[in-house]
């Protein structure tokens, strides 16, 4: 037996004895976040109403009929839309209101104007909800409350709208919501608001047995005592319950706090479902039918990629909590809209988000987890052979995520390609990514302030072609051919050599010497097309070195170092090597004590 092998056997035995006490060094390019997805475990389901919208601009004559406006709302594919404006009870002859003579006893709905609005439909044919936000000024007692002698008149007024819209005009609106954010005005007497609601319900139900009637569009569902009193008194006549949340009143609130609040919005639905269950076993639907960042606009974040991240986090939280539906406020205006509030109604970032969520994120909700939801949050859905995963990077910096999947129906080879759809502040990109990249320890890169969808049809998988490995003699089967050595001191050039002993697949490169040593083994790969590359290599190390790392340099950027982990054979990955001069030097450096060893094998440099 060669004397070097005899010496190394002793080192290996000592290392094995000490393995349990050795601290593993984390590779420099380990993923910043880990996540799990179990396609075999259900955590509820989405509905066709999960990603809906409020319609504000649609109630302005010029917008309602505008071709670009209608096309861009249809592009977002909302499964449900809610017609709501705070000025609905205004004079229809002078503003955007729906009422004629609202200040006199001659008040009446303007049927012609309402028909004009509702006739302008959308090509994706969303289900519609009409909110009856208030009552005409004639009925108001001057404090925002309905005059007590007008309860029946208000109920009849609500019923008149059902008669006009569905029976006379044939618009077949399914959902009817009575009042909007009146819980502040009736805070000390929610039972009275329930009485008003029930009278309206009875009158509207007399007009149609098929419509769904609900409300009251709570402004403060977090004040659960109000919700409890209303439900206690109205539950028998509630087809659905609705509620709103706005998370901030100040532009100085940090993005991180805004996004954290979005991730908690599902708790509102959970609390309301709990209240309902104390009074009835009836399945009362739940609609989180207004949400956005600010109750005190303007807040520019609602118009850009920051608002898009908020919307994604909010919709995921609300949907996971089991809400029947959600409707963001709103589809188009200057402060809040997913579209700009003026012609040609250009799409903002959230418009693309809604398109992708309504296109792809329906189905059964998979069980998922994330190691750090302050960086990356996620939601998976599946149906049939389709598997879809949304990843939201809310860290305000690029992140890498390593995903552990389970519950597949078929085997998923490493070169299986997932379709990638990614929303930026400026639009959408389409790409693909390999399964082994998603599951690698180095992780898959998620750019800052983006939402990424990963999509796979298990029954129609496609596969990546074999990538070109630009490394010469990557498995060291031809000895040191293609590789060069630099020695720290005389004699250290003997500290790198090839052998099969202790290998994982035939021959490998070894760094070892029976004395203190420093040695660098390297190869300069030339003739590369500029772009980003990934280096992978299999390594195993005894530990104990002063320095032990992979080095990437002379590629047109700053030197990249990735430390070698201690322990058994491990594949390390260095991603995103931005080559700008047509070459890169790949090197392995060891500065070590006598008997310390590192083995290297299967070195791979591929273009991304």
Coordinates of C-alpha atoms in Angstrom, one line a residue:
X1 CA 0.0 0.0 0.0
X2 CA 1.2 3.5 -0.9
X3 CA 2.5 5.3 2.2
X4 CA 0.2 8.3 1.5
X5 CA -2.8 6.0 1.4
X6 CA -1.7 4.4 4.7
X7 CA -1.5 7.9 6.3
X8 CA -4.9 8.9 4.9
X9 CA -6.6 5.8 6.3
X10 CA -5.6 7.0 9.7
X11 CA -6.9 10.5 9.1
X12 CA -10.2 9.1 7.7
X13 CA -10.7 6.9 10.8
X14 CA -10.0 9.9 13.1
X15 CA -12.4 12.1 11.1
X16 CA -15.1 9.4 11.3
X17 CA -14.8 9.2 15.0
X18 CA -15.1 13.0 15.3
X19 CA -17.9 13.5 12.8
X20 CA -20.7 13.9 15.4
X21 CA -18.8 16.8 17.0
X22 CA -17.9 18.6 13.8
X23 CA -19.9 21.7 13.0
X24 CA -21.0 21.8 9.4
X25 CA -20.0 24.9 7.6
X26 CA -22.9 26.4 5.6
X27 CA -21.9 26.9 1.9
X28 CA -21.6 30.5 0.9
X29 CA -24.4 30.0 -1.7
X30 CA -27.0 28.1 0.3
X31 CA -30.6 29.3 -0.4
X32 CA -31.8 32.2 1.7
X33 CA -35.2 30.6 2.2
X34 CA -36.4 27.0 2.3
X35 CA -40.0 26.1 1.5
X36 CA -42.1 22.9 1.4
X37 CA -45.0 22.0 -0.9
X38 CA -47.1 18.8 -0.3
X39 CA -49.4 18.2 -3.3
X40 CA -51.0 15.3 -1.4
X41 CA -52.3 17.4 1.4
X42 CA -55.3 19.8 1.0
X43 CA -55.8 23.0 3.0
X44 CA -59.1 24.0 1.4
X45 CA -60.0 25.3 -2.0
X46 CA -60.2 28.5 -4.0
X47 CA -63.5 29.6 -5.5
X48 CA -64.3 31.4 -8.8
X49 CA -64.7 34.5 -6.6
X50 CA -61.3 34.3 -4.8
X51 CA -59.6 37.1 -6.9
X52 CA -62.4 39.6 -7.6
X53 CA -62.5 43.3 -7.9
X54 CA -64.6 46.4 -7.0
X55 CA -65.9 48.4 -10.0
X56 CA -65.6 52.1 -9.3
X57 CA -64.8 53.6 -12.7
X58 CA -67.5 51.5 -14.4
X59 CA -70.1 53.7 -13.0
X60 CA -68.9 56.7 -14.9
X61 CA -70.5 56.9 -18.3
X62 CA -67.4 57.6 -20.4
X63 CA -65.4 54.8 -18.7
X64 CA -68.2 52.2 -18.8
X65 CA -68.3 52.2 -22.6
X66 CA -64.6 52.8 -23.2
X67 CA -63.1 49.9 -25.3
X68 CA -59.7 50.0 -23.5
X69 CA -61.3 50.1 -20.1
X70 CA -63.5 47.1 -20.7
X71 CA -60.7 45.2 -22.4
X72 CA -58.3 45.8 -19.5
X73 CA -60.8 44.9 -16.8
X74 CA -61.5 41.7 -18.8
X75 CA -57.8 41.1 -18.9
X76 CA -57.7 40.8 -15.1
X77 CA -60.4 38.0 -15.4
X78 CA -62.1 38.7 -12.0
X79 CA -64.6 36.0 -11.2
X80 CA -66.8 38.5 -9.4
X81 CA -67.2 42.3 -9.5
X82 CA -68.8 44.6 -7.0
X83 CA -70.4 47.8 -8.1
X84 CA -69.9 50.3 -5.4
X85 CA -69.5 54.1 -5.1
X86 CA -69.8 56.3 -2.1
X87 CA -71.7 58.8 -4.2
X88 CA -74.3 56.2 -5.4
X89 CA -77.1 58.1 -3.7
X90 CA -76.2 61.4 -5.3
X91 CA -78.2 63.2 -7.9
X92 CA -78.0 61.3 -11.2
X93 CA -78.5 64.4 -13.2
X94 CA -75.4 66.2 -11.9
X95 CA -72.9 63.5 -10.9
X96 CA -72.3 59.8 -10.8
X97 CA -75.2 59.1 -8.5
X98 CA -78.0 56.7 -9.4
X99 CA -80.9 58.6 -7.8
X100 CA -83.3 61.2 -9.2
X101 CA -84.4 63.9 -6.7
X102 CA -82.6 62.3 -3.7
X103 CA -83.4 65.2 -1.4
X104 CA -87.2 65.1 -1.8
X105 CA -90.0 62.7 -1.4
X106 CA -89.9 62.2 -5.2
X107 CA -86.7 60.2 -4.9
X108 CA -86.4 57.4 -7.4
X109 CA -83.8 55.2 -9.1
X110 CA -82.6 56.5 -12.5
X111 CA -83.4 53.3 -14.5
X112 CA -82.0 54.6 -17.7
X113 CA -78.6 55.5 -16.2
X114 CA -78.4 52.2 -14.3
X115 CA -79.2 50.3 -17.5
X116 CA -76.4 52.1 -19.4
X117 CA -73.9 51.1 -16.7
X118 CA -74.9 47.5 -16.5
X119 CA -75.3 47.0 -20.2
X120 CA -71.5 47.6 -20.6
X121 CA -70.3 44.1 -19.6
X122 CA -67.0 42.4 -19.8
X123 CA -65.9 39.6 -22.1
X124 CA -64.9 37.3 -19.2
X125 CA -68.5 37.5 -17.8
X126 CA -67.9 37.9 -14.1
X127 CA -70.7 37.3 -11.6
X128 CA -71.9 40.7 -10.4
X129 CA -72.7 42.2 -7.0
X130 CA -74.5 45.5 -6.5
X131 CA -73.9 47.3 -3.2
X132 CA -76.7 49.6 -2.1
X133 CA -74.4 51.8 -0.2
X134 CA -76.7 54.2 1.6
X135 CA -80.1 55.8 1.4
X136 CA -81.3 59.1 -0.3
X137 CA -80.7 62.2 1.6
X138 CA -84.4 62.6 2.1
X139 CA -84.4 59.5 4.3
X140 CA -81.4 60.5 6.4
X141 CA -81.8 62.0 9.9
X142 CA -78.9 64.3 9.5
X143 CA -76.4 62.1 11.5
X144 CA -75.9 59.5 8.9
X145 CA -78.7 57.2 10.3
X146 CA -81.9 56.2 8.6
X147 CA -84.9 58.0 9.9
X148 CA -86.9 55.5 12.0
X149 CA -90.1 56.2 10.1
X150 CA -88.3 55.4 6.8
X151 CA -87.3 51.8 7.5
X152 CA -90.1 50.4 5.3
X153 CA -89.6 53.0 2.6
X154 CA -85.9 52.1 2.4
X155 CA -86.7 48.4 2.2
X156 CA -89.1 49.2 -0.7
X157 CA -86.5 51.4 -2.3
X158 CA -84.0 48.4 -2.2
X159 CA -86.6 46.1 -3.7
X160 CA -87.3 48.6 -6.5
X161 CA -83.7 48.3 -7.6
X162 CA -84.0 44.5 -7.9
X163 CA -87.2 45.0 -9.9
X164 CA -85.5 47.5 -12.3
X165 CA -82.2 45.6 -12.7
X166 CA -83.3 42.0 -12.8
X167 CA -86.9 41.9 -13.7
X168 CA -87.4 44.9 -16.0
X169 CA -83.9 45.0 -17.6
X170 CA -82.9 41.4 -17.3
X171 CA -79.4 41.9 -16.0
X172 CA -79.6 38.9 -13.6
X173 CA -77.4 40.3 -10.9
X174 CA -76.9 37.5 -8.4
X175 CA -75.5 39.3 -5.3
X176 CA -77.1 42.2 -3.5
X177 CA -75.4 43.9 -0.6
X178 CA -77.3 46.1 1.7
X179 CA -75.5 49.2 3.2
X180 CA -71.8 50.0 3.2
X181 CA -69.7 50.6 6.3
X182 CA -72.6 51.7 8.5
X183 CA -71.2 49.9 11.6
X184 CA -69.4 53.1 12.7
X185 CA -72.7 55.1 12.7
X186 CA -74.6 52.3 14.4
X187 CA -71.7 51.2 16.6
X188 CA -73.8 51.5 19.8
X189 CA -76.8 49.8 18.3
X190 CA -75.9 47.1 15.8
X191 CA -79.2 45.4 16.4
X192 CA -80.9 48.4 14.8
X193 CA -78.7 48.1 11.7
X194 CA -79.8 44.4 11.7
X195 CA -83.4 45.4 11.8
X196 CA -82.9 47.8 8.8
X197 CA -81.1 45.0 6.9
X198 CA -83.8 42.4 7.6
X199 CA -86.6 44.7 6.4
X200 CA -84.6 45.2 3.1
X201 CA -84.0 41.5 2.9
X202 CA -87.7 40.6 3.1
X203 CA -88.7 43.2 0.5
X204 CA -86.0 42.2 -1.9
X205 CA -86.6 38.5 -1.4
X206 CA -90.3 39.1 -2.3
X207 CA -89.0 40.2 -5.7
X208 CA -86.7 37.2 -6.4
X209 CA -86.2 33.9 -4.8
X210 CA -82.9 33.3 -6.6
X211 CA -80.8 36.3 -5.7
X212 CA -78.4 36.2 -2.8
X213 CA -78.7 39.0 -0.2
X214 CA -76.2 40.0 2.4
X215 CA -74.1 42.7 4.0
X216 CA -73.5 44.9 5.9
X217 CA -70.0 45.6 4.5
X218 CA -68.4 46.1 7.9
X219 CA -65.8 48.9 8.1
X220 CA -64.3 47.5 11.3
X221 CA -64.7 43.8 11.4
X222 CA -61.8 43.7 13.9
X223 CA -64.3 45.1 16.4
X224 CA -65.9 41.7 16.7
X225 CA -68.6 42.8 19.3
X226 CA -70.2 44.7 16.5
X227 CA -70.1 41.7 14.2
X228 CA -71.4 39.4 16.9
X229 CA -74.5 41.6 17.6
X230 CA -75.3 42.0 13.9
X231 CA -75.0 38.3 13.2
X232 CA -77.0 37.4 16.3
X233 CA -79.9 39.4 15.1
X234 CA -79.6 38.9 11.3
X235 CA -78.1 35.5 10.7
X236 CA -81.4 33.8 9.6
X237 CA -81.7 36.2 6.7
X238 CA -78.0 36.4 5.7
X239 CA -77.0 34.7 2.5
X240 CA -73.6 36.2 2.9
X241 CA -71.7 38.5 5.2
X242 CA -69.2 41.2 3.9
X243 CA -66.4 43.1 5.5
X244 CA -63.5 45.5 4.6
X245 CA -60.0 46.1 5.7
X246 CA -57.5 48.9 5.1
X247 CA -54.1 48.5 6.8
X248 CA -52.6 51.9 7.0
X249 CA -53.3 55.6 7.4
X250 CA -49.7 56.8 6.9
X251 CA -47.2 56.7 4.1
X252 CA -44.5 56.5 6.8
X253 CA -45.6 52.9 7.7
X254 CA -42.9 50.7 6.4
X255 CA -43.4 48.3 3.5
X256 CA -42.5 45.4 5.8
X257 CA -45.2 46.3 8.2
X258 CA -47.7 46.8 5.4
X259 CA -46.9 43.4 3.9
X260 CA -47.0 41.7 7.3
X261 CA -50.5 43.1 7.8
X262 CA -51.5 41.7 4.4
X263 CA -50.3 38.3 5.4
X264 CA -52.6 38.4 8.4
X265 CA -55.8 39.4 6.6
X266 CA -57.1 35.8 6.6
X267 CA -57.6 36.1 10.4
X268 CA -60.6 38.4 9.7
X269 CA -62.4 35.7 7.8
X270 CA -61.5 33.1 10.4
X271 CA -62.9 35.3 13.2
X272 CA -66.2 36.0 11.3
X273 CA -66.6 32.3 10.5
X274 CA -66.2 31.6 14.2
X275 CA -68.9 34.1 15.1
X276 CA -71.3 32.7 12.5
X277 CA -70.8 29.2 13.8
X278 CA -72.0 30.2 17.3
X279 CA -75.4 31.1 15.9
X280 CA -76.1 28.8 13.0
X281 CA -75.0 25.8 11.1
X282 CA -76.2 27.4 7.8
X283 CA -73.5 28.0 5.3
X284 CA -73.3 31.8 5.2
X285 CA -70.9 32.9 2.5
X286 CA -68.1 35.3 3.5
X287 CA -66.9 38.1 1.2
X288 CA -63.8 40.2 2.1
X289 CA -65.1 42.7 -0.5
X290 CA -62.8 45.7 0.0
X291 CA -59.1 45.7 0.9
X292 CA -56.1 47.8 0.1
X293 CA -53.2 49.5 1.8
X294 CA -54.5 52.9 2.9
X295 CA -57.7 54.4 4.3
X296 CA -56.0 57.8 4.0
X297 CA -54.8 58.2 0.3
X298 CA -52.8 59.1 -1.5
X299 CA -50.2 56.4 -1.0
X300 CA -48.2 55.7 -4.1
X301 CA -47.5 52.2 -3.1
X302 CA -51.1 51.2 -4.2
X303 CA -50.2 52.0 -7.8
X304 CA -46.9 50.2 -8.2
X305 CA -45.1 46.9 -7.5
X306 CA -45.3 47.5 -3.7
X307 CA -49.1 47.4 -4.0
X308 CA -48.8 44.3 -6.2
X309 CA -46.9 42.5 -3.5
X310 CA -49.5 43.6 -1.0
X311 CA -52.4 42.3 -3.2
X312 CA -50.7 38.9 -3.7
X313 CA -50.1 38.4 0.0
X314 CA -53.6 39.6 0.9
X315 CA -55.3 37.4 -1.6
X316 CA -53.3 34.3 -0.5
X317 CA -54.1 34.9 3.2
X318 CA -57.8 35.6 2.6
X319 CA -58.1 32.6 0.3
X320 CA -56.3 30.2 2.6
X321 CA -58.7 31.3 5.4
X322 CA -61.6 30.0 3.3
X323 CA -63.4 33.2 2.3
X324 CA -66.0 32.7 -0.4
X325 CA -64.4 35.6 -2.2
X326 CA -62.4 38.8 -2.1
X327 CA -62.6 42.0 -4.0
X328 CA -59.8 44.5 -4.0
X329 CA -60.6 48.2 -4.0
X330 CA -60.5 49.0 -6.9
X331 CA -60.3 48.3 -10.6
X332 CA -59.4 51.8 -11.8
X333 CA -58.8 55.2 -10.3
X334 CA -55.9 57.6 -9.5
X335 CA -55.3 56.5 -6.0
X336 CA -56.2 52.8 -5.8
X337 CA -56.8 51.3 -9.2
X338 CA -55.2 48.2 -10.8
X339 CA -55.6 50.3 -13.9
X340 CA -54.8 54.0 -14.3
X341 CA -57.9 56.1 -13.7
X342 CA -57.9 57.8 -17.0
X343 CA -57.9 56.8 -20.7
X344 CA -56.5 54.6 -22.1
X345 CA -56.7 52.9 -18.6
X346 CA -53.2 51.4 -18.8
X347 CA -52.4 48.4 -16.7
X348 CA -50.5 48.8 -13.4
X349 CA -48.5 45.9 -11.9
X350 CA -51.5 44.5 -10.0
X351 CA -53.5 44.1 -13.2
X352 CA -50.9 41.5 -14.4
X353 CA -51.1 39.8 -11.0
X354 CA -54.9 39.5 -11.2
X355 CA -54.6 38.1 -14.7
X356 CA -52.2 35.4 -13.6
X357 CA -54.0 34.5 -10.4
X358 CA -57.3 34.2 -12.1
X359 CA -55.8 32.2 -14.9
X360 CA -53.6 29.9 -12.9
X361 CA -54.2 29.9 -9.2
X362 CA -57.5 28.1 -8.9
X363 CA -58.1 24.6 -7.4
X364 CA -57.4 22.8 -4.2
X365 CA -54.9 24.5 -1.9
X366 CA -51.8 22.5 -1.2
X367 CA -50.1 22.4 2.2
X368 CA -47.1 24.7 2.1
X369 CA -44.6 26.2 4.5
X370 CA -41.7 28.7 4.4
X371 CA -38.7 29.1 6.6
X372 CA -39.0 32.9 6.6
X373 CA -42.3 34.5 5.5
X374 CA -40.8 38.0 6.0
X375 CA -38.8 37.1 2.8
X376 CA -40.8 34.7 0.7
X377 CA -44.4 33.6 1.1
X378 CA -46.2 31.1 -1.1
X379 CA -49.4 29.3 -2.0
X380 CA -49.8 26.2 -4.1
X381 CA -52.9 25.0 -5.9
X382 CA -53.7 21.8 -7.9
X383 CA -56.4 20.3 -10.0
X384 CA -56.3 17.3 -12.2
X385 CA -52.7 16.9 -13.4
X386 CA -51.9 20.6 -13.0
X387 CA -49.7 21.8 -10.1
X388 CA -49.2 25.6 -9.6
X389 CA -47.2 27.5 -7.1
X390 CA -47.1 31.3 -6.4
X391 CA -43.9 32.6 -4.7
X392 CA -44.0 36.2 -3.4
X393 CA -40.6 37.9 -2.7
X394 CA -41.4 40.6 -0.2
X395 CA -37.9 41.0 1.1
X396 CA -37.0 44.1 -1.1
X397 CA -33.9 42.3 -2.3
X398 CA -33.3 39.2 -4.4
X399 CA -33.8 36.0 -2.6
X400 CA -33.0 32.3 -3.3
X401 CA -35.5 29.6 -2.4
X402 CA -34.9 25.9 -2.1
X403 CA -38.2 24.0 -2.4
X404 CA -38.9 20.5 -1.1
X405 CA -41.8 18.9 -3.0
X406 CA -43.8 15.9 -2.0
X407 CA -47.1 14.3 -3.0
X408 CA -46.4 14.0 -6.7
X409 CA -48.5 11.6 -8.7
X410 CA -45.7 10.7 -11.1
X411 CA -41.9 10.8 -10.9
X412 CA -40.3 14.2 -11.6
X413 CA -36.8 13.9 -13.1
X414 CA -34.4 16.7 -12.4
X415 CA -34.5 18.0 -15.9
X416 CA -38.3 18.4 -15.8
X417 CA -39.3 21.9 -16.9
X418 CA -41.7 24.2 -15.0
X419 CA -43.3 27.1 -16.8
X420 CA -42.4 30.4 -15.1
X421 CA -44.6 33.4 -15.2
X422 CA -43.2 36.4 -13.3
X423 CA -44.8 39.8 -12.5
X424 CA -42.5 42.8 -12.1
X425 CA -43.6 46.4 -11.6
X426 CA -43.4 46.9 -15.4
X427 CA -45.0 43.7 -16.7
X428 CA -44.8 40.0 -17.0
X429 CA -42.0 37.6 -18.2
X430 CA -42.3 34.0 -19.3
X431 CA -39.6 31.4 -18.9
X432 CA -38.9 27.9 -17.7
X433 CA -36.9 26.4 -14.9
X434 CA -35.6 22.9 -14.2
X435 CA -36.9 20.9 -11.2
X436 CA -33.4 20.2 -9.9
X437 CA -32.7 24.0 -9.8
X438 CA -35.9 24.5 -7.7
X439 CA -34.8 21.8 -5.3
X440 CA -31.0 22.5 -5.2
X441 CA -29.3 23.7 -2.0
X442 CA -28.2 26.9 -3.8
X443 CA -31.9 27.7 -4.5
X444 CA -33.8 29.4 -7.3
X445 CA -33.5 33.2 -7.6
X446 CA -36.6 35.3 -7.0
X447 CA -35.9 39.0 -8.0
X448 CA -36.9 41.7 -5.5
X449 CA -40.5 42.8 -5.5
X450 CA -41.8 40.1 -7.8
X451 CA -44.4 37.4 -7.8
X452 CA -43.4 34.2 -9.5
X453 CA -45.7 31.4 -10.7
X454 CA -44.3 27.9 -11.3
X455 CA -46.6 25.7 -13.4
X456 CA -46.4 22.0 -14.3
X457 CA -48.8 19.6 -16.0
X458 CA -47.7 16.2 -14.6
X459 CA -49.3 14.4 -17.5
X460 CA -47.6 16.4 -20.2
X461 CA -44.1 17.1 -18.8
X462 CA -41.3 18.5 -21.0
X463 CA -37.7 18.1 -20.3
X464 CA -34.6 20.3 -20.7
X465 CA -32.0 19.2 -23.1
X466 CA -28.6 18.3 -21.7
X467 CA -26.6 21.4 -20.8
X468 CA -23.2 21.9 -22.2
X469 CA -20.5 21.5 -19.6
X470 CA -17.7 23.9 -20.5
X471 CA -15.1 22.4 -18.1
X472 CA -12.3 20.3 -19.6
X473 CA -11.8 16.9 -17.8
X474 CA -14.5 17.6 -15.3
X475 CA -14.4 14.2 -13.6
X476 CA -10.5 14.1 -13.6
X477 CA -10.7 10.8 -15.5
X478 CA -7.7 12.1 -17.5
X479 CA -5.6 12.9 -14.5
X480 CA -4.7 16.6 -14.3
X481 CA -5.2 17.3 -18.0
X482 CA -6.8 20.8 -18.4
X483 CA -6.0 21.7 -14.8
X484 CA -3.0 23.7 -13.5
X485 CA -1.4 23.9 -10.0
X486 CA -0.1 26.8 -7.9
X487 CA 1.9 26.0 -4.8
X488 CA 2.1 28.2 -1.7
X489 CA 5.6 26.9 -0.9
X490 CA 8.1 24.5 -2.3
X491 CA 6.8 20.9 -2.4
X492 CA 3.2 21.9 -2.2
X493 CA 2.6 21.1 -5.9
X494 CA 2.6 17.5 -4.7
X495 CA -0.5 18.2 -2.5
X496 CA -2.9 18.0 -5.5
X497 CA -3.2 14.9 -7.5
X498 CA -5.9 12.5 -8.8
X499 CA -6.8 9.1 -7.4
X500 CA -9.8 6.7 -7.1
X501 CA -9.4 6.1 -3.3
X502 CA -12.5 7.4 -1.4
X503 CA -14.2 8.5 -4.5
X504 CA -17.8 8.8 -5.4
X505 CA -17.5 7.9 -9.1
X506 CA -14.1 6.8 -10.3
X507 CA -11.3 9.3 -10.3
X508 CA -11.4 12.5 -8.4
X509 CA -9.0 15.4 -7.5
X510 CA -7.4 15.3 -4.0
X511 CA -5.8 18.0 -1.9
X512 CA -3.7 16.3 0.8
X513 CA -0.2 16.3 2.3
X514 CA 1.4 14.9 5.4
X515 CA 2.7 18.3 6.3
X516 CA 1.3 21.9 6.4
X517 CA 0.5 22.9 2.8
X518 CA -1.2 25.4 0.5
X519 CA -2.3 24.4 -3.0
X520 CA -4.5 25.9 -5.7
X521 CA -5.9 23.8 -8.6
X522 CA -7.4 25.8 -11.4
X523 CA -8.7 25.9 -14.9
X524 CA -9.5 29.0 -17.1
X525 CA -12.4 28.3 -19.3
X526 CA -12.3 30.5 -22.4
X527 CA -14.5 31.0 -25.5
X528 CA -17.7 31.6 -23.4
X529 CA -20.6 33.6 -24.6
X530 CA -21.2 36.5 -22.1
X531 CA -24.1 35.9 -19.8
X532 CA -24.8 34.2 -16.5
X533 CA -23.4 30.7 -15.6
X534 CA -23.7 28.2 -12.8
X535 CA -20.9 26.2 -11.3
X536 CA -21.5 22.9 -9.6
X537 CA -19.0 20.5 -8.0
X538 CA -19.1 17.5 -5.7
X539 CA -16.9 17.8 -2.6
X540 CA -16.0 16.0 0.6
X541 CA -13.8 17.3 3.4
X542 CA -12.1 16.2 6.6
X543 CA -12.3 19.7 7.9
X544 CA -9.6 21.3 9.9
X545 CA -8.2 23.5 7.1
X546 CA -7.3 27.1 7.6
X547 CA -9.0 27.9 4.3
X548 CA -10.9 25.7 1.9
X549 CA -13.0 27.0 -0.9
X550 CA -14.0 27.2 -4.5
X551 CA -12.9 30.4 -6.3
X552 CA -14.4 32.1 -9.4
X553 CA -12.4 35.0 -10.9
X554 CA -11.2 36.7 -14.0
X555 CA -14.7 36.6 -15.5
X556 CA -15.3 40.4 -15.6
X557 CA -16.5 40.8 -12.0
X558 CA -15.4 40.5 -8.4
X559 CA -14.0 37.3 -7.2
X560 CA -16.6 34.8 -5.8
X561 CA -15.7 32.4 -3.0
X562 CA -17.7 29.5 -1.8
X563 CA -16.5 27.7 1.3
X564 CA -16.2 23.9 1.2
X565 CA -18.6 22.2 3.8
X566 CA -17.2 19.6 6.1
X567 CA -18.5 16.0 5.9
X568 CA -19.5 13.5 3.2
X569 CA -20.0 14.0 -0.5
X570 CA -22.1 17.2 -1.1
X571 CA -22.8 19.0 -4.3
X572 CA -22.2 22.7 -3.9
X573 CA -23.6 25.3 -6.4
X574 CA -22.4 28.8 -7.2
X575 CA -25.2 30.5 -9.3
X576 CA -25.4 33.6 -11.3
X577 CA -21.7 34.0 -12.4
X578 CA -22.1 37.1 -14.7
X579 CA -19.4 36.5 -17.3
X580 CA -18.6 39.7 -19.3
X581 CA -15.2 38.9 -20.8
X582 CA -15.7 35.5 -22.4
X583 CA -13.9 33.5 -19.7
X584 CA -13.9 32.4 -16.1
X585 CA -11.2 30.9 -13.9
X586 CA -12.4 28.0 -11.8
X587 CA -10.2 27.2 -8.8
X588 CA -10.0 25.0 -5.7
X589 CA -7.9 26.4 -2.8
X590 CA -6.7 24.6 0.3
X591 CA -4.5 26.0 3.1
X592 CA -4.4 23.2 5.6
X593 CA -2.7 21.3 8.3
X594 CA -0.9 18.0 7.8
X595 CA -3.5 15.3 7.1
X596 CA -6.4 17.6 6.2
X597 CA -8.0 16.5 2.9
X598 CA -10.6 17.7 0.4
X599 CA -11.8 15.7 -2.6
X600 CA -13.3 17.3 -5.7
X601 CA -15.3 15.6 -8.5
X602 CA -17.9 16.2 -11.3
X603 CA -17.1 19.9 -11.9
X604 CA -19.8 21.4 -14.1
X605 CA -20.0 24.9 -15.6
X606 CA -23.2 25.5 -17.6
X607 CA -24.9 28.6 -19.1
X608 CA -28.1 29.6 -17.4

